[in-house]
Coordinates of C-alpha atoms in Angstrom, one line a residue:
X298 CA 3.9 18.5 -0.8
X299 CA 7.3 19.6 -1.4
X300 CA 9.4 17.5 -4.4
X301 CA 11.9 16.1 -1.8
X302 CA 8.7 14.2 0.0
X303 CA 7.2 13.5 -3.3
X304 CA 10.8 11.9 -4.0
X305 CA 10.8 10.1 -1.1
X306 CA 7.6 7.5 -2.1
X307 CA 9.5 6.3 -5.6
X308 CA 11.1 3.3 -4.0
X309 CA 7.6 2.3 -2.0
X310 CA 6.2 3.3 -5.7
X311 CA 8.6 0.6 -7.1
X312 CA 8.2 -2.0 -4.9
X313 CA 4.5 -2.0 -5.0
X314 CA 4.6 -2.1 -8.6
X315 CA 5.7 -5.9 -8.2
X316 CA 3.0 -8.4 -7.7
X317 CA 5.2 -10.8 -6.0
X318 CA 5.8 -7.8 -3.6
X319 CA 2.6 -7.0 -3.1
X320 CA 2.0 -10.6 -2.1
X321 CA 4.8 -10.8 0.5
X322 CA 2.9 -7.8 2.1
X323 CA -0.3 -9.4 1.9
X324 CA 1.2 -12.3 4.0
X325 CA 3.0 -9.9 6.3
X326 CA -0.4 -8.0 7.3
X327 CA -1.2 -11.3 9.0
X328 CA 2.1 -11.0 10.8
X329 CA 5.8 -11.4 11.1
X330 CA 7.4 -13.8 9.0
X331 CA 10.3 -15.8 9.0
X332 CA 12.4 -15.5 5.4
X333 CA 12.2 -19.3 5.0
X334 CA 8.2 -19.3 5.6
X335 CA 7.4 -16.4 2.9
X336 CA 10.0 -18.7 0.3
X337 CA 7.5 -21.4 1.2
X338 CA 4.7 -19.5 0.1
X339 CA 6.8 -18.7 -3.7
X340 CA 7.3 -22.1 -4.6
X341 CA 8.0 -21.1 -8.3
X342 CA 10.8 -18.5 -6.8
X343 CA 14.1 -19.8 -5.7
X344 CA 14.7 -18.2 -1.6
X345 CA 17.5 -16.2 -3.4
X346 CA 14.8 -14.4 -5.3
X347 CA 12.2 -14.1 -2.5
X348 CA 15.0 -12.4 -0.2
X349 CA 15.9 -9.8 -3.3
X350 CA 12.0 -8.6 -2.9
X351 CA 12.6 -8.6 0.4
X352 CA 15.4 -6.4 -0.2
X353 CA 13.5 -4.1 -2.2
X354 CA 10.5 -3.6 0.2
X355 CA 12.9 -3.1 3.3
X356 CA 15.2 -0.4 0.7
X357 CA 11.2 1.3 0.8
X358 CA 11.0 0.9 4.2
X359 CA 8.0 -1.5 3.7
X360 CA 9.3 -4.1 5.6
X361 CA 11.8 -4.4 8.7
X362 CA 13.9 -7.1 9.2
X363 CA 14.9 -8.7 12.2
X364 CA 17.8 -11.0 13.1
X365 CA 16.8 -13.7 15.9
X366 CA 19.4 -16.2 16.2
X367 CA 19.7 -17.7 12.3
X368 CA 16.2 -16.8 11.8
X369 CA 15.4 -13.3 10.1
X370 CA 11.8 -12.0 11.0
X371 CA 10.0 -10.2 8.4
X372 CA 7.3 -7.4 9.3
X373 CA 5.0 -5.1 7.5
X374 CA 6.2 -1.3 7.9
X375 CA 2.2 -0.1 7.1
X376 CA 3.4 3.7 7.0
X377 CA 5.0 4.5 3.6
X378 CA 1.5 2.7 1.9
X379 CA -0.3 5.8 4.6
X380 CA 1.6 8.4 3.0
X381 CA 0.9 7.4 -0.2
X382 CA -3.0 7.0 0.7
X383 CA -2.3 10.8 2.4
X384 CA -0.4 11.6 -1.0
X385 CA -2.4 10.0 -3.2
X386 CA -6.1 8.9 -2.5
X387 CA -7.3 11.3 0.6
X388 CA -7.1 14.2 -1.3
X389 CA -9.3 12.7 -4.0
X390 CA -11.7 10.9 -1.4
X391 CA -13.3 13.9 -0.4
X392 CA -14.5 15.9 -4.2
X393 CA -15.8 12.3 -4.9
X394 CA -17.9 11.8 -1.6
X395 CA -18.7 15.6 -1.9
X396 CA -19.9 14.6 -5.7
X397 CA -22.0 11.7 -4.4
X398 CA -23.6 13.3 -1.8
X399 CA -24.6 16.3 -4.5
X400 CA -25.7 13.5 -6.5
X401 CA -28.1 11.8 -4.5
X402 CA -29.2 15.4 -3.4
X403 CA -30.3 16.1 -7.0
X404 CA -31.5 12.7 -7.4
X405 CA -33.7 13.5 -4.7
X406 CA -34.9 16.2 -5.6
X407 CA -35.7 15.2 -8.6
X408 CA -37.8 12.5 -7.3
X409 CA -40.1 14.7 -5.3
X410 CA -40.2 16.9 -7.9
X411 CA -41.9 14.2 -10.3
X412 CA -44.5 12.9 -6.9
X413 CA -45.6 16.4 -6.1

């Protein structure tokens, strides 16, 4: 990956680093979301504060916003967390199924070794 795309996941890096974040995404893998129902779900957060973290995941591109009438619609962008998962965990997925498949190989082995 070249260091522009690596670049490109800090701000989805950022805003998942928040666990109030992470819980507005939570709620918007259900489904859309008005701005005033996710404040709802923050009691201890004034809306003010709920629609900065909705600022922040949006600047990530984590969720889009939609104006309909005076109500804003909030919904879960799922592709910057896939390009992180490409980035980030696929590439490791495979040495450690590769490493547990060896493992239960040997393990194998091993057993029929000791019954025979």
């Amino acid at each position: 990956m070249q260091p522009k795309q690596r670049e490109d996941l800090e701000p989805v890096w950022r805003a998942l680093a928040n666990p109030v974040r992470r819980r507005i995404l939570d709620l918007l893998r259900e489904g859309p979301l008005s701005t005033g129902a996710l404040a709802v779900e923050f009691r201890g957060h004034s809306r003010f504060a709920v629609m900065q973290h909705l600022g922040v995941l949006e600047a990530a591109d984590l969720v889009v916003r939609r104006k309909d009438g005076r109500t804003t619609m909030n919904y879960l962008n799922p592709i910057p967390i896939q390009k992180i998962y490409d980035r980030w965990v696929s590439r490791y997925q495979r040495s450690w199924t590769e490493s547990l498949v060896d493992l239960k190989h040997q393990l194998e082995r091993d057993a029929r070794d000791k019954a025979g």
